CSV table of C-alpha atoms in Angstrom, one decimal:
chain,number,residue,atom,x,y,z
V,185,UNK,CA,-46.7,-135.7,56.4
V,186,UNK,CA,-44.9,-137.1,53.4
V,187,UNK,CA,-41.7,-139.2,53.5
V,188,UNK,CA,-38.7,-139.5,51.3
V,189,UNK,CA,-37.2,-143.0,51.4
V,190,UNK,CA,-34.8,-145.1,49.3
V,191,UNK,CA,-33.3,-148.5,49.5
V,192,UNK,CA,-32.7,-151.9,47.9
V,193,UNK,CA,-35.3,-154.6,47.5
V,194,UNK,CA,-35.6,-157.8,45.5
V,195,UNK,CA,-38.1,-157.7,42.5
V,196,UNK,CA,-39.9,-160.7,41.2
V,197,UNK,CA,-41.7,-160.4,37.9
V,198,UNK,CA,-43.7,-163.3,36.7
V,199,UNK,CA,-41.7,-166.6,36.8
V,200,UNK,CA,-38.3,-164.8,36.7
V,201,UNK,CA,-35.7,-165.1,39.5
V,202,UNK,CA,-35.5,-162.3,42.0
V,203,UNK,CA,-33.6,-159.3,40.8
V,204,UNK,CA,-32.0,-156.6,43.0
V,205,UNK,CA,-33.5,-153.2,42.4
V,206,UNK,CA,-33.3,-149.8,44.0
V,207,UNK,CA,-36.6,-148.2,45.0
V,208,UNK,CA,-37.2,-144.5,45.8
V,209,UNK,CA,-40.3,-143.1,47.5
V,210,UNK,CA,-40.9,-139.4,46.9
V,211,UNK,CA,-43.8,-137.2,47.7
V,212,UNK,CA,-45.9,-138.2,44.7
V,213,UNK,CA,-44.2,-141.2,43.1
V,214,UNK,CA,-42.7,-144.6,43.8
V,215,UNK,CA,-39.7,-145.2,41.5
V,216,UNK,CA,-38.0,-148.5,40.6
V,217,UNK,CA,-34.5,-148.7,39.1
V,218,UNK,CA,-32.4,-151.5,37.8
V,219,UNK,CA,-28.7,-151.6,37.4
V,220,UNK,CA,-27.3,-151.7,33.9
V,221,UNK,CA,-23.7,-151.8,32.4
V,222,UNK,CA,-22.4,-149.4,29.8
V,223,UNK,CA,-19.2,-148.0,28.4
V,224,UNK,CA,-18.1,-144.5,29.1
V,225,UNK,CA,-15.1,-142.2,29.1
V,226,UNK,CA,-14.2,-142.1,32.8
V,227,UNK,CA,-13.1,-138.4,32.7
V,228,UNK,CA,-16.3,-137.3,31.1
V,229,UNK,CA,-18.4,-139.3,33.5
V,230,UNK,CA,-16.9,-138.1,36.7
V,231,UNK,CA,-15.7,-134.6,35.9
V,232,UNK,CA,-17.5,-133.3,32.9
V,233,UNK,CA,-20.8,-135.0,33.7
V,234,UNK,CA,-21.8,-134.8,30.1
V,235,UNK,CA,-23.9,-138.0,30.1
V,236,UNK,CA,-25.9,-137.0,33.2
V,237,UNK,CA,-29.5,-135.8,33.0
V,238,UNK,CA,-29.5,-132.4,34.6
V,239,UNK,CA,-33.2,-131.8,34.1
V,240,UNK,CA,-34.5,-133.9,37.0
V,241,UNK,CA,-33.8,-134.5,40.7
V,242,UNK,CA,-32.3,-137.9,41.8
V,243,UNK,CA,-32.7,-139.5,45.2
V,244,UNK,CA,-29.6,-141.5,46.1
V,245,UNK,CA,-29.0,-143.5,49.3
V,246,UNK,CA,-25.5,-143.4,50.7
V,247,UNK,CA,-24.3,-145.6,53.6
V,248,UNK,CA,-21.5,-143.9,55.6
V,249,UNK,CA,-18.4,-145.9,56.0
V,250,UNK,CA,-16.4,-146.1,59.2
V,251,UNK,CA,-13.3,-145.2,57.2
V,252,UNK,CA,-13.8,-142.5,54.6
V,253,UNK,CA,-17.2,-141.3,55.8
V,254,UNK,CA,-19.4,-140.4,52.8
V,255,UNK,CA,-16.4,-140.3,50.5
V,256,UNK,CA,-17.0,-137.0,48.9
V,257,UNK,CA,-16.1,-133.3,49.1
V,258,UNK,CA,-18.3,-130.2,48.6
V,259,UNK,CA,-17.9,-126.7,47.5
V,260,UNK,CA,-20.2,-123.7,47.2
V,261,UNK,CA,-23.0,-122.6,49.5
V,262,UNK,CA,-25.4,-119.7,49.9
V,263,UNK,CA,-22.7,-117.2,50.7
V,264,UNK,CA,-21.2,-117.8,47.3
V,265,UNK,CA,-24.6,-117.6,45.5
V,266,UNK,CA,-24.2,-121.1,44.1
V,267,UNK,CA,-25.6,-124.5,45.3
V,268,UNK,CA,-23.7,-126.9,47.5
V,269,UNK,CA,-21.9,-128.9,44.9
V,270,UNK,CA,-20.1,-132.2,45.0
V,271,UNK,CA,-16.5,-131.3,44.0
V,272,UNK,CA,-14.8,-134.6,44.5
V,273,UNK,CA,-15.8,-138.3,44.8
V,274,UNK,CA,-13.2,-140.6,46.3
V,275,UNK,CA,-12.5,-143.9,44.7
V,276,UNK,CA,-14.1,-147.0,46.2
V,277,UNK,CA,-15.6,-145.0,49.1
V,278,UNK,CA,-19.3,-144.6,49.9
V,279,UNK,CA,-20.4,-142.0,47.3
V,280,UNK,CA,-18.4,-143.8,44.6
V,281,UNK,CA,-20.0,-147.2,45.4
V,282,UNK,CA,-23.5,-145.8,44.8
V,283,UNK,CA,-22.7,-145.3,41.1
V,284,UNK,CA,-25.2,-142.5,41.1
V,285,UNK,CA,-23.4,-139.5,42.5
V,286,UNK,CA,-21.1,-137.4,40.2
V,287,UNK,CA,-18.8,-134.4,40.5
V,288,UNK,CA,-21.0,-131.4,39.7
V,289,UNK,CA,-24.1,-132.7,41.4
V,290,UNK,CA,-25.9,-130.0,43.5
V,291,UNK,CA,-27.1,-131.4,46.9
V,292,UNK,CA,-30.7,-130.1,47.3
V,293,UNK,CA,-31.8,-132.2,50.3
V,294,UNK,CA,-30.3,-134.4,53.0
V,295,UNK,CA,-32.6,-137.0,54.5
V,296,UNK,CA,-35.5,-134.9,53.1
V,297,UNK,CA,-34.4,-131.6,54.6
V,298,UNK,CA,-33.6,-128.9,52.2
V,299,UNK,CA,-30.1,-127.3,52.2
V,300,UNK,CA,-30.7,-125.2,49.1
V,301,UNK,CA,-30.3,-122.0,51.1
V,302,UNK,CA,-27.6,-123.3,53.4
V,303,UNK,CA,-24.1,-121.8,53.7
V,304,UNK,CA,-21.1,-124.0,53.1
V,305,UNK,CA,-20.5,-124.5,56.9
V,306,UNK,CA,-24.2,-125.3,57.5
V,307,UNK,CA,-24.2,-127.9,54.7
V,308,UNK,CA,-21.1,-129.5,56.3
V,309,UNK,CA,-22.8,-129.7,59.7
V,310,UNK,CA,-26.0,-131.3,58.2
V,311,UNK,CA,-24.0,-133.9,56.3
V,312,UNK,CA,-21.9,-134.7,59.3
V,313,UNK,CA,-24.9,-135.3,61.5
V,314,UNK,CA,-27.0,-137.1,58.9
V,315,UNK,CA,-26.4,-140.5,60.4
V,316,UNK,CA,-25.2,-143.8,58.9
V,317,UNK,CA,-28.0,-144.2,56.3
V,318,UNK,CA,-28.0,-140.9,54.4
V,319,UNK,CA,-30.4,-140.1,51.6
V,320,UNK,CA,-29.4,-137.2,49.4
V,321,UNK,CA,-31.5,-135.5,46.7
V,322,UNK,CA,-29.3,-134.1,43.9
V,323,UNK,CA,-29.6,-132.5,40.5
V,324,UNK,CA,-26.6,-132.1,38.2
V,325,UNK,CA,-25.3,-128.5,37.9
V,326,UNK,CA,-23.7,-128.4,34.5
V,327,UNK,CA,-22.6,-124.8,34.7
V,328,UNK,CA,-20.1,-125.7,37.4
V,329,UNK,CA,-18.4,-128.4,35.4
V,330,UNK,CA,-15.4,-126.4,34.0
V,331,UNK,CA,-14.6,-124.9,37.4
V,332,UNK,CA,-14.8,-128.2,39.2
V,333,UNK,CA,-12.8,-130.0,36.5
V,334,UNK,CA,-10.0,-127.4,36.9
V,335,UNK,CA,-10.1,-127.6,40.7
V,336,UNK,CA,-9.9,-131.4,40.5
V,337,UNK,CA,-6.8,-131.3,38.3
V,338,UNK,CA,-5.1,-128.9,40.7
V,339,UNK,CA,-6.0,-131.0,43.6
V,340,UNK,CA,-4.5,-134.1,41.9
V,341,UNK,CA,-1.3,-132.1,41.5
V,342,UNK,CA,-1.2,-131.2,45.1
V,343,UNK,CA,-2.0,-127.5,44.5
V,344,UNK,CA,-5.3,-127.4,46.3
V,345,UNK,CA,-6.8,-129.1,49.4
V,346,UNK,CA,-10.5,-129.8,49.5
V,347,UNK,CA,-12.7,-130.6,52.5
V,348,UNK,CA,-13.4,-134.3,52.5
V,349,UNK,CA,-16.5,-135.4,54.3
V,350,UNK,CA,-14.9,-137.9,56.5
V,351,UNK,CA,-15.8,-137.9,60.2
V,352,UNK,CA,-13.9,-141.0,61.1
V,353,UNK,CA,-10.6,-139.3,61.8
V,354,UNK,CA,-9.2,-136.2,63.5
V,355,UNK,CA,-11.0,-133.1,62.3
V,356,UNK,CA,-10.0,-129.5,61.8
V,357,UNK,CA,-11.9,-126.5,63.3
V,358,UNK,CA,-14.7,-127.1,60.8
V,359,UNK,CA,-15.1,-130.7,62.0
V,360,UNK,CA,-13.7,-132.2,58.8
V,361,UNK,CA,-10.4,-133.6,57.9
V,362,UNK,CA,-8.6,-131.7,55.1
V,363,UNK,CA,-6.8,-134.1,52.8
V,364,UNK,CA,-6.2,-134.8,49.1
V,365,UNK,CA,-7.2,-138.0,47.4
V,366,UNK,CA,-7.2,-139.6,44.0
V,367,UNK,CA,-10.3,-139.1,41.8
V,368,UNK,CA,-12.3,-142.1,41.0
V,369,UNK,CA,-11.2,-141.8,37.4
V,370,UNK,CA,-7.7,-141.5,35.8
V,371,UNK,CA,-6.3,-138.0,35.2
V,372,UNK,CA,-5.8,-136.5,31.7
V,373,UNK,CA,-2.1,-137.7,31.8
V,374,UNK,CA,-3.0,-141.3,32.4
V,375,UNK,CA,-2.6,-143.6,29.3
V,376,UNK,CA,-6.0,-145.1,30.1
V,377,UNK,CA,-7.8,-141.7,30.1
V,378,UNK,CA,-9.3,-142.1,26.7
V,379,UNK,CA,-10.0,-145.8,26.9
V,380,UNK,CA,-13.7,-146.8,27.2
V,381,UNK,CA,-14.5,-148.2,30.6
V,382,UNK,CA,-17.3,-150.5,31.6
V,383,UNK,CA,-19.4,-148.8,34.2
V,384,UNK,CA,-22.7,-149.5,36.0
V,385,UNK,CA,-25.6,-147.2,36.7
V,386,UNK,CA,-29.2,-147.3,37.9
V,387,UNK,CA,-31.8,-146.6,35.3
V,388,UNK,CA,-35.5,-146.0,35.8
V,389,UNK,CA,-37.7,-149.0,34.8
V,390,UNK,CA,-41.0,-148.1,36.4
V,391,UNK,CA,-42.7,-145.2,38.1
V,392,UNK,CA,-46.0,-145.5,40.0
V,393,UNK,CA,-47.9,-142.2,40.6
V,394,UNK,CA,-49.2,-142.3,44.2
V,395,UNK,CA,-52.5,-140.6,43.5
V,396,UNK,CA,-55.3,-143.1,44.0
V,397,UNK,CA,-52.6,-145.9,44.1
V,398,UNK,CA,-52.7,-148.8,46.6
V,399,UNK,CA,-50.3,-151.0,48.5
V,400,UNK,CA,-51.1,-154.7,49.1
V,401,UNK,CA,-49.3,-157.6,50.7
V,402,UNK,CA,-51.9,-160.2,49.6
V,403,UNK,CA,-51.7,-162.6,46.7
V,404,UNK,CA,-54.3,-161.5,44.0
V,405,UNK,CA,-57.8,-162.7,44.8
V,406,UNK,CA,-56.9,-164.5,48.0
V,407,UNK,CA,-56.6,-164.1,51.7
V,408,UNK,CA,-53.0,-165.3,51.7
V,409,UNK,CA,-50.6,-162.5,52.9
V,410,UNK,CA,-47.0,-162.5,51.7
V,411,UNK,CA,-44.7,-162.6,54.7
V,412,UNK,CA,-42.1,-160.2,53.3
V,413,UNK,CA,-43.5,-159.1,49.9
V,414,UNK,CA,-45.7,-156.3,48.7
V,415,UNK,CA,-46.6,-154.5,45.5
V,416,UNK,CA,-47.6,-151.0,44.7
V,417,UNK,CA,-50.5,-150.7,42.1
V,418,UNK,CA,-51.3,-147.5,40.3
V,419,UNK,CA,-54.9,-146.2,39.8
V,420,UNK,CA,-54.8,-147.6,36.2
V,421,UNK,CA,-53.7,-151.1,37.4
V,422,UNK,CA,-50.0,-150.8,36.6
V,423,UNK,CA,-48.0,-152.8,39.1
V,424,UNK,CA,-44.5,-152.4,40.6
V,425,UNK,CA,-44.2,-156.2,40.6
V,426,UNK,CA,-43.6,-158.2,43.7
V,427,UNK,CA,-41.1,-156.5,46.0
V,428,UNK,CA,-39.4,-158.6,48.6
V,429,UNK,CA,-37.9,-157.1,51.8
V,430,UNK,CA,-35.2,-158.6,54.0
V,431,UNK,CA,-37.3,-158.9,57.1
V,432,UNK,CA,-40.8,-158.1,58.6
V,433,UNK,CA,-39.5,-154.9,60.1
V,434,UNK,CA,-38.5,-153.6,56.6
V,435,UNK,CA,-41.8,-154.5,55.0
V,436,UNK,CA,-43.8,-152.8,57.8
V,437,UNK,CA,-41.7,-149.6,57.4
V,438,UNK,CA,-42.0,-149.6,53.6
V,439,UNK,CA,-45.8,-150.2,53.5
V,440,UNK,CA,-46.4,-147.7,56.2
V,441,UNK,CA,-44.4,-145.0,54.4
V,442,UNK,CA,-45.9,-145.6,51.0
V,443,UNK,CA,-49.5,-145.7,52.5
V,444,UNK,CA,-48.8,-142.5,54.3
V,445,UNK,CA,-47.7,-140.7,51.1
V,446,UNK,CA,-50.7,-142.1,49.2
V,447,UNK,CA,-53.0,-140.7,51.9
V,448,UNK,CA,-51.4,-137.3,51.7
V,449,UNK,CA,-51.5,-137.1,47.9
V,450,UNK,CA,-55.2,-138.3,47.9
V,451,UNK,CA,-56.1,-135.7,50.6
V,452,UNK,CA,-54.6,-132.9,48.4
V,453,UNK,CA,-56.4,-134.3,45.3
V,454,UNK,CA,-59.7,-134.3,47.2
V,455,UNK,CA,-59.1,-130.7,48.3
V,456,UNK,CA,-58.5,-129.6,44.7
V,457,UNK,CA,-61.6,-131.5,43.5
V,458,UNK,CA,-63.8,-130.0,46.2
V,459,UNK,CA,-62.9,-126.5,45.1
V,460,UNK,CA,-64.8,-127.3,41.9
V,461,UNK,CA,-67.8,-128.9,43.6
V,462,UNK,CA,-70.8,-127.5,45.5
V,463,UNK,CA,-70.4,-128.1,49.3
V,464,UNK,CA,-73.2,-130.7,49.3
V,465,UNK,CA,-71.2,-132.9,46.8
V,466,UNK,CA,-67.9,-132.6,48.5
V,467,UNK,CA,-65.7,-135.7,48.7
V,468,UNK,CA,-64.9,-136.7,52.3
V,469,UNK,CA,-62.7,-139.7,51.8
V,470,UNK,CA,-61.6,-142.3,49.2
V,471,UNK,CA,-59.2,-145.2,49.0
V,472,UNK,CA,-59.0,-148.8,47.8
V,473,UNK,CA,-60.7,-151.6,49.7
V,474,UNK,CA,-61.1,-155.3,48.9
V,475,UNK,CA,-64.5,-157.0,48.6
V,476,UNK,CA,-65.1,-160.7,49.3
V,477,UNK,CA,-67.1,-162.2,46.5
V,478,UNK,CA,-68.8,-165.6,46.1
V,479,UNK,CA,-66.0,-167.9,44.9
V,480,UNK,CA,-66.1,-169.2,41.3
V,481,UNK,CA,-63.8,-171.8,39.6
V,482,UNK,CA,-62.2,-169.1,37.4
V,483,UNK,CA,-61.9,-166.2,39.7
V,484,UNK,CA,-60.5,-165.4,43.1
V,485,UNK,CA,-62.6,-164.7,46.2
V,486,UNK,CA,-61.4,-161.1,46.7
V,487,UNK,CA,-61.7,-158.2,44.3
V,488,UNK,CA,-60.3,-154.6,44.6
V,489,UNK,CA,-62.9,-151.8,44.9
V,490,UNK,CA,-62.4,-148.1,44.9
V,491,UNK,CA,-64.6,-146.7,47.7
V,492,UNK,CA,-65.7,-143.1,47.9
V,493,UNK,CA,-67.7,-141.0,50.3
V,494,UNK,CA,-69.1,-138.1,48.3
V,495,UNK,CA,-71.8,-135.8,49.5
V,496,UNK,CA,-74.6,-137.9,51.1
V,497,UNK,CA,-73.6,-141.1,49.3
V,498,UNK,CA,-71.1,-144.0,49.6
V,499,UNK,CA,-69.9,-145.3,46.2
V,500,UNK,CA,-68.1,-148.4,45.0
V,501,UNK,CA,-66.1,-148.5,41.7
V,502,UNK,CA,-64.4,-151.3,39.9
V,503,UNK,CA,-61.8,-148.7,38.7
V,504,UNK,CA,-60.7,-145.4,40.2
V,505,UNK,CA,-62.6,-142.5,38.5
V,506,UNK,CA,-60.4,-140.0,36.8
V,507,UNK,CA,-62.9,-138.1,34.6
V,508,UNK,CA,-66.3,-136.6,35.2
V,509,UNK,CA,-67.8,-139.4,33.0
V,510,UNK,CA,-66.1,-142.0,35.2
V,511,UNK,CA,-67.8,-140.6,38.3
V,512,UNK,CA,-71.2,-141.2,36.6
V,513,UNK,CA,-70.3,-144.9,36.0
V,514,UNK,CA,-70.5,-145.9,39.6
V,515,UNK,CA,-71.1,-149.7,40.1
V,516,UNK,CA,-72.8,-149.3,43.5
V,517,UNK,CA,-74.2,-146.1,45.0
V,518,UNK,CA,-76.1,-145.8,48.3
V,519,UNK,CA,-77.5,-143.1,50.5
V,520,UNK,CA,-75.5,-143.0,53.7
V,521,UNK,CA,-78.6,-142.5,55.9
V,522,UNK,CA,-80.0,-145.8,54.5
V,523,UNK,CA,-76.8,-147.8,55.0
V,524,UNK,CA,-75.6,-149.9,58.0
V,525,UNK,CA,-71.9,-150.5,58.5
V,526,UNK,CA,-70.1,-152.3,61.3
V,527,UNK,CA,-66.7,-153.8,62.0
V,528,UNK,CA,-66.5,-157.6,62.2
V,529,UNK,CA,-65.1,-159.2,65.3
V,530,UNK,CA,-62.3,-161.7,64.9
V,531,UNK,CA,-64.8,-164.6,65.6
V,532,UNK,CA,-67.0,-163.4,62.7
V,533,UNK,CA,-64.3,-163.3,60.0
V,534,UNK,CA,-64.9,-165.4,57.0
V,535,UNK,CA,-61.3,-166.2,56.2
V,536,UNK,CA,-57.7,-165.1,57.1
V,537,UNK,CA,-58.1,-161.5,56.1
V,538,UNK,CA,-58.5,-159.2,59.2
V,539,UNK,CA,-59.7,-155.6,59.3
V,540,UNK,CA,-63.1,-156.4,57.8
V,541,UNK,CA,-66.3,-154.5,57.9
V,542,UNK,CA,-69.9,-154.7,56.6
V,543,UNK,CA,-71.6,-152.3,54.3
V,544,UNK,CA,-75.4,-153.2,54.0
V,545,UNK,CA,-77.7,-151.1,51.9
V,546,UNK,CA,-81.4,-150.4,52.3
V,547,UNK,CA,-82.0,-152.7,49.3
V,548,UNK,CA,-80.4,-155.4,51.4
V,549,UNK,CA,-77.3,-155.6,49.2
V,550,UNK,CA,-74.4,-156.6,51.4
V,551,UNK,CA,-70.7,-155.9,50.8
V,552,UNK,CA,-68.1,-157.7,52.9
V,553,UNK,CA,-65.0,-155.4,52.8
V,554,UNK,CA,-61.5,-155.5,54.0
V,555,UNK,CA,-58.5,-153.1,54.2
V,556,UNK,CA,-54.8,-153.7,54.8
V,557,UNK,CA,-54.4,-152.2,58.2
V,558,UNK,CA,-56.3,-151.4,61.4
V,559,UNK,CA,-55.5,-147.7,60.9
V,560,UNK,CA,-57.3,-147.7,57.5
V,561,UNK,CA,-60.3,-149.5,59.1
V,562,UNK,CA,-60.5,-146.8,61.8
V,563,UNK,CA,-60.3,-144.0,59.2
V,564,UNK,CA,-63.2,-145.5,57.3
V,565,UNK,CA,-65.1,-145.9,60.6
V,566,UNK,CA,-64.7,-142.2,61.3
V,567,UNK,CA,-65.5,-141.1,57.8
V,568,UNK,CA,-68.7,-143.1,57.5
V,569,UNK,CA,-69.9,-141.8,60.9
V,570,UNK,CA,-69.2,-138.2,60.1
V,571,UNK,CA,-70.6,-138.3,56.6
V,572,UNK,CA,-73.8,-140.0,57.8
V,573,UNK,CA,-74.2,-137.3,60.5
V,574,UNK,CA,-73.7,-134.6,57.9
V,575,UNK,CA,-76.2,-136.2,55.5
V,576,UNK,CA,-78.9,-136.5,58.2
V,577,UNK,CA,-78.3,-132.9,59.4
V,578,UNK,CA,-78.9,-131.7,55.8
V,579,UNK,CA,-81.8,-134.0,55.2
V,580,UNK,CA,-83.5,-133.1,58.5
V,581,UNK,CA,-86.5,-135.4,57.9
V,582,UNK,CA,-87.4,-138.5,55.9
V,583,UNK,CA,-90.9,-140.1,55.4
V,584,UNK,CA,-91.7,-143.8,54.6
V,585,UNK,CA,-95.1,-145.1,53.5
V,586,UNK,CA,-96.4,-147.9,55.8
V,587,UNK,CA,-99.5,-149.6,57.2
V,588,UNK,CA,-100.7,-149.1,60.8
V,589,UNK,CA,-103.8,-151.0,62.0
V,590,UNK,CA,-104.8,-151.5,58.3
V,591,UNK,CA,-104.6,-147.8,57.6
V,592,UNK,CA,-102.4,-146.3,55.0
V,593,UNK,CA,-100.0,-144.0,56.8
V,594,UNK,CA,-96.7,-142.3,56.6
V,595,UNK,CA,-93.9,-142.5,59.2
V,596,UNK,CA,-91.8,-139.3,59.4
V,597,UNK,CA,-88.4,-139.3,61.0
V,598,UNK,CA,-87.6,-135.7,62.0
V,599,UNK,CA,-84.4,-134.6,63.6
V,600,UNK,CA,-86.2,-132.2,65.8
V,601,UNK,CA,-89.6,-133.9,66.4
V,602,UNK,CA,-88.7,-137.6,66.4
V,603,UNK,CA,-91.2,-140.2,65.2
V,604,UNK,CA,-94.5,-139.0,63.7
V,605,UNK,CA,-97.1,-141.2,62.2
V,606,UNK,CA,-99.8,-139.4,60.1
V,607,UNK,CA,-102.8,-140.5,58.1
V,608,UNK,CA,-101.9,-140.6,54.5
V,609,UNK,CA,-105.3,-139.3,53.4
V,610,UNK,CA,-106.0,-136.3,55.7
V,611,UNK,CA,-102.4,-135.8,57.0
V,612,UNK,CA,-103.7,-135.8,60.6
V,613,UNK,CA,-101.2,-136.9,63.2
V,614,UNK,CA,-101.9,-140.4,64.7
V,615,UNK,CA,-99.1,-140.5,67.2
V,616,UNK,CA,-95.7,-138.9,67.9
V,617,UNK,CA,-92.8,-139.9,70.1
V,618,UNK,CA,-89.4,-138.3,70.7
V,619,UNK,CA,-86.3,-140.3,69.7
V,620,UNK,CA,-85.4,-140.7,73.4
V,621,UNK,CA,-88.7,-142.5,74.0
V,622,UNK,CA,-87.7,-145.5,71.8
V,623,UNK,CA,-86.6,-148.2,74.1
V,624,UNK,CA,-86.3,-151.2,71.7
V,625,UNK,CA,-87.5,-152.7,68.5
V,626,UNK,CA,-87.9,-155.9,66.6
V,627,UNK,CA,-88.7,-156.9,63.0
V,628,UNK,CA,-89.3,-160.0,60.9
V,629,UNK,CA,-86.7,-159.0,58.3
V,630,UNK,CA,-89.4,-158.7,55.7
V,631,UNK,CA,-92.1,-156.1,56.1
V,632,UNK,CA,-93.2,-156.0,59.8
V,633,UNK,CA,-91.6,-154.1,62.7
V,634,UNK,CA,-92.5,-153.4,66.3
V,635,UNK,CA,-91.4,-150.2,68.0
V,636,UNK,CA,-91.6,-150.0,71.8
V,637,UNK,CA,-91.9,-146.4,73.2
V,638,UNK,CA,-91.9,-145.3,76.8
V,639,UNK,CA,-94.9,-143.1,77.7
V,640,UNK,CA,-93.8,-140.7,80.4
V,641,UNK,CA,-97.4,-139.9,81.4
V,642,UNK,CA,-98.4,-143.6,82.0
V,643,UNK,CA,-94.9,-144.9,82.7
V,644,UNK,CA,-95.7,-147.7,80.4
V,645,UNK,CA,-94.2,-149.1,77.2
V,646,UNK,CA,-96.4,-148.7,74.2
V,647,UNK,CA,-95.9,-151.0,71.2
V,648,UNK,CA,-96.6,-149.7,67.7
V,649,UNK,CA,-96.7,-152.3,65.0
V,650,UNK,CA,-96.0,-151.2,61.4
V,651,UNK,CA,-95.9,-152.9,58.0
V,652,UNK,CA,-93.5,-151.2,55.6
V,653,UNK,CA,-92.6,-152.4,52.0
V,654,UNK,CA,-89.1,-150.7,52.5
V,655,UNK,CA,-88.5,-152.0,56.0
V,656,UNK,CA,-84.7,-152.3,55.7
V,657,UNK,CA,-84.4,-148.7,54.5
V,658,UNK,CA,-86.7,-147.5,57.3
V,659,UNK,CA,-84.7,-149.3,60.0
V,660,UNK,CA,-81.3,-148.1,58.6
V,661,UNK,CA,-82.6,-144.6,58.4
V,662,UNK,CA,-83.9,-144.8,62.0
V,663,UNK,CA,-80.5,-145.9,63.2
V,664,UNK,CA,-78.9,-143.0,61.3
V,665,UNK,CA,-81.3,-140.4,62.8
V,666,UNK,CA,-80.8,-141.8,66.3
V,667,UNK,CA,-77.0,-141.6,66.0
V,668,UNK,CA,-77.2,-138.1,64.6
V,669,UNK,CA,-79.6,-136.9,67.3
V,670,UNK,CA,-77.2,-138.3,70.0
V,671,UNK,CA,-74.3,-136.6,68.3
V,672,UNK,CA,-76.2,-133.2,68.3
V,673,UNK,CA,-77.1,-133.6,72.0
V,674,UNK,CA,-73.8,-135.0,73.1
V,675,UNK,CA,-70.9,-133.4,71.1
V,676,UNK,CA,-68.4,-135.8,72.7
V,677,UNK,CA,-70.1,-138.7,70.9
V,678,UNK,CA,-68.9,-137.6,67.4
V,679,UNK,CA,-65.5,-136.7,68.9
V,680,UNK,CA,-65.1,-140.2,70.4
V,681,UNK,CA,-66.1,-141.7,67.1
V,682,UNK,CA,-63.6,-139.6,65.1
V,683,UNK,CA,-60.8,-140.5,67.4
V,684,UNK,CA,-60.4,-143.8,65.5
V,685,UNK,CA,-61.4,-145.9,68.5
V,686,UNK,CA,-62.0,-149.5,67.3
V,687,UNK,CA,-65.6,-150.6,67.6
V,688,UNK,CA,-68.8,-151.1,65.6
V,689,UNK,CA,-69.9,-148.4,63.1
V,690,UNK,CA,-73.5,-149.3,63.9
V,691,UNK,CA,-75.8,-152.2,64.6
V,692,UNK,CA,-79.1,-153.3,63.2
V,693,UNK,CA,-82.3,-153.2,65.2
């Protein structure tokens, strides 16, 4: 579920002092605005709206006042076949103080809920019950300007009453006080009407597309978390700058909302991409992670990686792939059935970053990875388990060359038949055990492994010693087959793993 959110934060860019900015979170973007001063004819600004961009929607936060309410009036509605329009803005009240709402703005949404098809009375009820912190989505409706200008003039002369959205005083039968008020600009008869006036407005200074973006609270390259600061970074590396919240509750809410919208946009992008891919190459999940590297004098310890589960593989990129050619330039690519992954316990963490997990390949390449939240960690746990299970189900069997009692042999892992060792020359079966017969194992970490099987006929453990040049791949693949076999026998196994329950993704033999 996507969220629409707006508010004020402090922005720090480089060595500059903090600057107050307005930020707006929409379904697909994170927008940053700064306040600027400019000269404008007051009548044109508030009534004609000639300097307002009518081509795009604007998200404006309004804080309801105890006296004056939202400080605006509306006209129109579905019964009149026109949008719900702001017909008046009362001077020095809530709407006027935003500096971003104008007569002639059509109100499209209130707190993210659409009122485009609402009647006038329905719009009044929604605005009345919107709470203290109200977020309105508006777009300027230039065609209504002449009508609203005339209506405002008549109201100033006392010839027309408009419904002011003020719920702090006695209400009429519609639940709103009917009153007249002075416009936030002088009338045409005022001697100041044609004098330029210094005004302030919010202008866009940065937009971060949320697709493949990330949110981080950490200082670059370190394990030091900012107590009240975060930044949003686009897939191309463009940053919002450091944004500072007033308290820890605000930063938790902002990072949660932005992360949620990023996840939603990514899920939709994955769905679109999968429509063009064969099922065996479908993308299951992707997002940014951080990898802990060996520290060097010139670089930080932590580096951002874009991690993808695609088909039977897990992939790590330095940069988020945006083209078909980018997908071929993968920095690390491993078969899921030859990978071991597990979550680190708190006592195993290498520094102050929590939510860490291991990704170890069959070639013994190890990646120490971290994510921002426990929820992200659990999502990766579920995705790796499910993708490994699907990869093994498609693979069905895998054979590794090995030596057994000085004979060249092949050990076949088969989802249906279990372990089968056969002679490499004549293909005759030497021994076979079901997966359920494996009781324990041991290895020297190099080439030799011991597998202990339970023989039901003799009720004894039988030890089979193997020497394998790709021992790590064999052990990882054995683990994947055992887990998949368990999942096929016990459906609740995969369900419990996909319920995001914290725990290990797997463990080595």
